[in-house]
Amino acid sequence: MKISKRIFVGLATTSFLAALPICALAQDWQPKRPVDFTIMAGAGGGADQIARFVQSVVEANDMMNRPLIPTNRGGGCGADALLHLNDARDPDHTLMVTLNSFYTTPIRQKGLGVDIETFTPITMMGVDPFVLWVHTESGITDFEGYLAKVREMDGKYVMGGTGAGQEDSIVIAYMSDVYDLDINYIPYDGGGAVARDLAGQQIMATVNNPAEANGFYAAGDFVPLLAFSDERMGAYPDVPTIKELGHDFSYYNQRAIVGAPGMSDEAAAYYREVFGKVYEGKDWQDYLASESLSPLPMNEAETRKYWATQVANHRELLSQIDG
């Protein structure tokens, strides 16, 4: 397996959202019932945390006349969520919080019959970088120490991650390839469970997103060793990027809200207005900073172009991993 292509293209460097074009039709439509807010992952992971934070901001500021109802549907590497959205009986009241399995799962599970191009772009809330973590009690304090330990264990070093052929496994596969590592990878349904098992030392390392690991990091349980971002992260200024070490690779998990196929223009405009206000607000901007997310504002046309790019990039990456 050889991977050399950067999966993420065009990371925005601005720290604020440009004014979003909001359709006037939004003024003429409001939800008539609670809104299904499906989360494409299990409880405790980055997508789950973001969905529930967004829900709390909407509720605290009375931004909607009907509640958002978060529901975790992470089964089948997000297939349950994709099918739920794809087959929604009420598209105007069905939303989903995504991660990169939005791209990888339809590629790997062609029998789903899901075409993400039919989904409705709502709002890109940001993108989440990946970081390599070990437990403090491992005694490993830097990436060189990690490499030495993995090689010493010769196939018995255990890492956990979200799914197979998903975000975490892509990052680990790339790292394993360029450093010629033999890692025993265990797939989980969500990043929350991965982080908890590293904290309990049932596994030896992860590539969790900061939002999933920061609580354990703050408690002194986790040590960050390597970032898969374009530049060093402000939260971990002493942690090198894999690019610094000579490998042109960075990888980010999207944190976006999408609507069901067939959602009306009026409903889509309404939700874009609501979540645009969430994005622009201090609560979300503070969340971006505290959880080390990067902003990536884009309109509907830009979102669809981004989707097409990500599908092509992930198709290539997965073909290299599977090959």
XYZ file of C-alpha atoms in Angstrom:
323
model
C 0.000 0.000 0.000
C 1.446 3.317 -1.110
C -0.170 6.625 -0.277
C 1.422 9.900 -1.224
C -1.472 12.211 -2.036
C -2.736 14.817 0.380
C -6.402 14.114 0.966
C -7.361 17.582 2.095
C -7.214 20.461 -0.351
C -7.682 24.159 0.325
C -7.860 24.495 4.097
C -9.209 27.950 4.914
C -6.921 30.067 7.053
C -9.435 32.734 8.027
C -10.853 32.595 11.542
C -14.254 33.959 10.715
C -17.104 33.103 8.393
C -17.813 35.387 5.476
C -21.367 36.584 5.212
C -23.487 33.672 4.071
C -25.931 34.218 1.214
C -29.313 33.435 2.724
C -32.306 32.867 0.509
C -35.260 35.101 1.278
C -37.446 32.003 1.123
C -36.179 31.134 4.601
C -38.445 33.821 6.010
C -41.502 31.938 4.739
C -40.738 28.495 6.181
C -40.305 27.056 9.658
C -40.248 23.477 10.955
C -43.641 22.063 11.792
C -42.323 19.299 14.050
C -39.090 18.319 15.881
C -36.126 18.022 13.531
C -34.283 14.711 13.228
C -30.602 15.555 13.872
C -28.852 12.303 12.956
C -25.207 11.851 13.982
C -23.125 9.714 11.639
C -21.113 8.156 14.475
C -21.376 6.691 17.945
C -21.672 8.504 21.255
C -18.738 10.474 22.615
C -16.842 11.028 19.360
C -16.096 14.329 17.665
C -19.242 14.338 15.517
C -21.393 13.521 18.543
C -19.811 16.264 20.649
C -20.235 18.832 17.892
C -23.849 17.883 17.202
C -24.812 18.203 20.843
C -22.897 21.447 21.249
C -24.651 22.925 18.205
C -27.995 21.730 19.564
C -27.282 23.423 22.898
C -26.404 26.726 21.197
C -29.576 26.631 19.077
C -31.694 25.834 22.124
C -30.064 28.390 24.445
C -30.572 31.178 21.907
C -34.100 30.176 20.785
C -32.963 29.962 17.171
C -35.612 27.453 16.135
C -39.297 27.069 16.861
C -38.941 23.269 17.067
C -36.182 21.257 18.799
C -33.286 19.427 17.208
C -33.352 15.764 18.281
C -29.817 14.266 18.178
C -29.710 10.535 17.438
C -26.546 8.466 17.023
C -26.590 6.192 13.984
C -22.989 5.044 13.620
C -23.593 1.419 12.677
C -21.924 -0.005 9.599
C -19.301 2.763 9.522
C -22.092 5.315 9.204
C -24.139 3.258 6.742
C -27.151 3.348 9.078
C -27.077 7.152 9.078
C -26.630 7.401 5.298
C -29.548 5.074 4.645
C -31.685 6.873 7.205
C -31.067 10.209 5.508
C -31.317 8.793 2.004
C -34.725 7.240 2.714
C -36.107 10.065 4.864
C -39.896 10.230 4.724
C -39.820 13.895 5.690
C -36.773 15.499 4.017
C -37.604 18.960 5.337
C -37.189 17.756 8.910
C -34.168 15.455 8.519
C -30.539 16.589 8.978
C -27.243 14.774 9.524
C -23.925 15.707 11.140
C -21.148 14.163 9.057
C -17.537 13.087 9.151
C -15.414 11.621 6.340
C -17.311 8.327 6.340
C -19.770 10.449 4.359
C -17.352 9.725 1.486
C -15.680 6.449 2.401
C -18.712 4.355 3.332
C -20.567 4.718 -0.004
C -17.303 3.888 -1.804
C -16.638 0.768 0.240
C -20.276 -0.336 0.497
C -21.563 0.077 -3.043
C -24.614 -2.044 -2.285
C -26.017 0.777 -0.150
C -27.189 2.540 -3.281
C -26.390 5.933 -1.720
C -25.278 8.854 -3.874
C -24.157 11.741 -1.677
C -24.556 14.123 -4.604
C -28.317 13.867 -4.001
C -27.971 15.165 -0.433
C -28.547 18.807 0.435
C -25.565 20.946 1.530
C -26.400 23.009 4.615
C -23.342 24.297 6.523
C -19.690 23.309 6.841
C -18.945 23.913 10.522
C -15.187 23.274 10.267
C -12.564 20.587 9.787
C -10.825 18.577 12.467
C -7.149 17.509 12.253
C -5.779 14.175 13.433
C -3.169 13.691 16.155
C -1.247 10.591 17.220
C -1.744 9.929 20.966
C -0.256 7.492 23.466
C -0.978 6.990 27.153
C 1.294 8.826 29.581
C 2.137 5.584 31.363
C 3.580 4.146 28.147
C 6.716 6.159 28.819
C 6.767 7.337 25.200
C 7.385 11.077 24.969
C 8.101 11.669 21.271
C 7.484 10.209 17.834
C 10.902 8.591 17.620
C 10.156 6.724 20.825
C 6.829 5.598 19.362
C 8.507 4.258 16.219
C 11.063 2.372 18.291
C 8.356 0.769 20.429
C 6.192 -0.286 17.485
C 9.160 -1.872 15.723
C 10.268 -3.596 18.912
C 6.847 -5.233 19.304
C 6.912 -6.556 15.709
C 3.189 -6.735 14.919
C 1.880 -6.838 18.468
C 1.497 -3.070 18.916
C -2.249 -2.391 19.177
C -3.928 0.770 17.898
C -7.630 1.536 17.852
C -9.601 3.720 15.485
C -13.021 4.481 14.091
C -14.080 1.820 11.588
C -12.198 0.024 8.848
C -11.424 1.964 5.686
C -12.510 5.127 7.458
C -10.670 8.207 8.664
C -8.580 6.719 11.460
C -7.554 3.648 9.494
C -6.560 5.802 6.502
C -4.237 7.896 8.677
C -2.761 4.830 10.390
C -2.330 3.039 7.060
C -0.436 6.001 5.639
C 1.835 6.246 8.687
C 2.393 2.489 8.701
C 3.379 2.538 5.056
C 5.864 5.398 5.075
C 7.548 4.183 8.280
C 7.248 0.452 7.491
C 5.300 -0.344 10.663
C 3.410 -3.528 11.522
C 0.416 -2.447 13.634
C -2.479 -4.499 14.972
C -5.488 -2.247 14.222
C -8.800 -2.644 16.063
C -11.871 -0.891 14.560
C -14.459 0.826 16.784
C -17.862 2.371 16.085
C -16.861 5.824 17.329
C -14.000 8.020 18.464
C -15.360 8.310 21.984
C -14.944 4.584 22.592
C -11.448 4.705 21.070
C -10.362 7.498 23.430
C -11.848 5.726 26.457
C -10.007 2.506 25.652
C -6.703 4.343 25.295
C -7.384 5.968 28.664
C -8.004 2.492 30.097
C -4.914 1.169 28.262
C -6.864 -1.520 26.429
C -5.087 -0.176 23.325
C -1.666 1.444 22.998
C -2.215 4.420 20.693
C -4.836 6.261 18.641
C -5.120 9.026 16.065
C -8.101 10.707 17.715
C -9.187 14.218 16.824
C -8.401 16.797 19.532
C -12.069 17.121 20.531
C -12.108 13.421 21.413
C -8.824 13.436 23.321
C -8.542 16.867 24.948
C -10.270 15.888 28.180
C -7.809 13.059 28.738
C -4.921 15.296 27.642
C -5.953 17.969 30.151
C -6.105 15.298 32.871
C -2.538 14.261 32.066
C -3.477 10.839 30.649
C -2.569 11.373 26.974
C 0.610 12.513 25.222
C 0.384 13.967 21.666
C 3.258 12.846 19.435
C 2.498 13.808 15.829
C -0.014 16.021 14.006
C -1.463 15.249 10.576
C -2.202 18.929 9.916
C -0.697 21.387 7.461
C 1.013 23.364 10.235
C 1.778 22.864 13.912
C -1.297 23.220 16.066
C -1.574 26.060 18.558
C -2.778 23.690 21.270
C 0.332 21.499 20.896
C 3.102 23.812 19.658
C 5.890 21.324 20.434
C 4.294 18.497 18.432
C 5.698 18.163 14.906
C 3.601 17.548 11.808
C 4.236 14.590 9.553
C 4.919 17.132 6.802
C 7.846 18.476 8.814
C 9.252 14.974 8.823
C 9.284 14.890 5.029
C 5.921 13.354 4.085
C 3.504 15.503 2.092
C 0.342 14.355 3.826
C -2.344 16.024 5.887
C -5.790 14.774 6.772
C -8.827 16.480 8.259
C -12.235 15.213 9.340
C -15.108 17.315 8.055
C -17.690 18.543 10.536
C -20.648 19.449 8.391
C -24.436 19.486 8.480
C -26.274 18.115 5.463
C -29.926 17.681 4.608
C -31.844 14.792 3.133
C -32.326 14.346 -0.616
C -35.408 16.187 -1.773
C -35.292 18.873 0.917
C -37.186 21.940 -0.268
C -35.335 25.129 -1.126
C -37.278 26.905 1.614
C -36.240 24.423 4.297
C -32.603 24.395 3.140
C -32.478 28.200 3.268
C -33.954 28.169 6.766
C -31.369 25.725 8.110
C -28.492 27.558 6.411
C -29.600 30.717 8.154
C -29.870 29.027 11.547
C -26.528 27.208 11.412
C -24.867 30.204 9.770
C -25.802 32.210 12.859
C -24.432 29.445 15.072
C -21.161 29.508 13.135
C -20.797 33.276 13.331
C -21.602 33.380 17.050
C -19.076 33.617 19.859
C -19.993 30.201 21.254
C -18.988 28.397 18.083
C -15.948 30.551 17.407
C -14.730 29.793 20.936
C -15.424 26.096 20.325
C -13.355 26.141 17.133
C -10.423 27.560 19.096
C -10.755 25.358 22.177
C -11.118 22.121 20.192
C -8.466 22.990 17.565
C -10.877 22.915 14.629
C -10.141 24.953 11.509
C -12.793 27.046 9.726
C -13.804 26.172 6.185
C -16.673 28.442 5.055
C -18.236 27.675 1.683
C -21.521 28.163 -0.136
C -23.656 25.442 -1.723
C -21.795 25.376 -5.041
C -18.421 25.301 -3.298
C -19.645 22.523 -1.016
C -20.703 20.350 -3.934
C -17.324 20.890 -5.608
C -15.618 19.993 -2.326
C -17.695 16.797 -2.100
C -16.630 15.762 -5.602
C -12.958 16.388 -4.769
C -13.169 14.414 -1.539
C -14.911 11.466 -3.218
C -12.176 11.313 -5.876
C -9.375 11.604 -3.306
C -10.859 9.009 -0.973
C -11.541 6.625 -3.853
C -7.839 6.787 -4.725
C -6.698 6.424 -1.106
C -8.973 3.464 -0.456
C -7.876 1.733 -3.646
C -4.272 2.037 -2.492
C -5.075 0.723 0.988
C -7.176 -2.164 -0.320
C -4.608 -2.917 -2.993
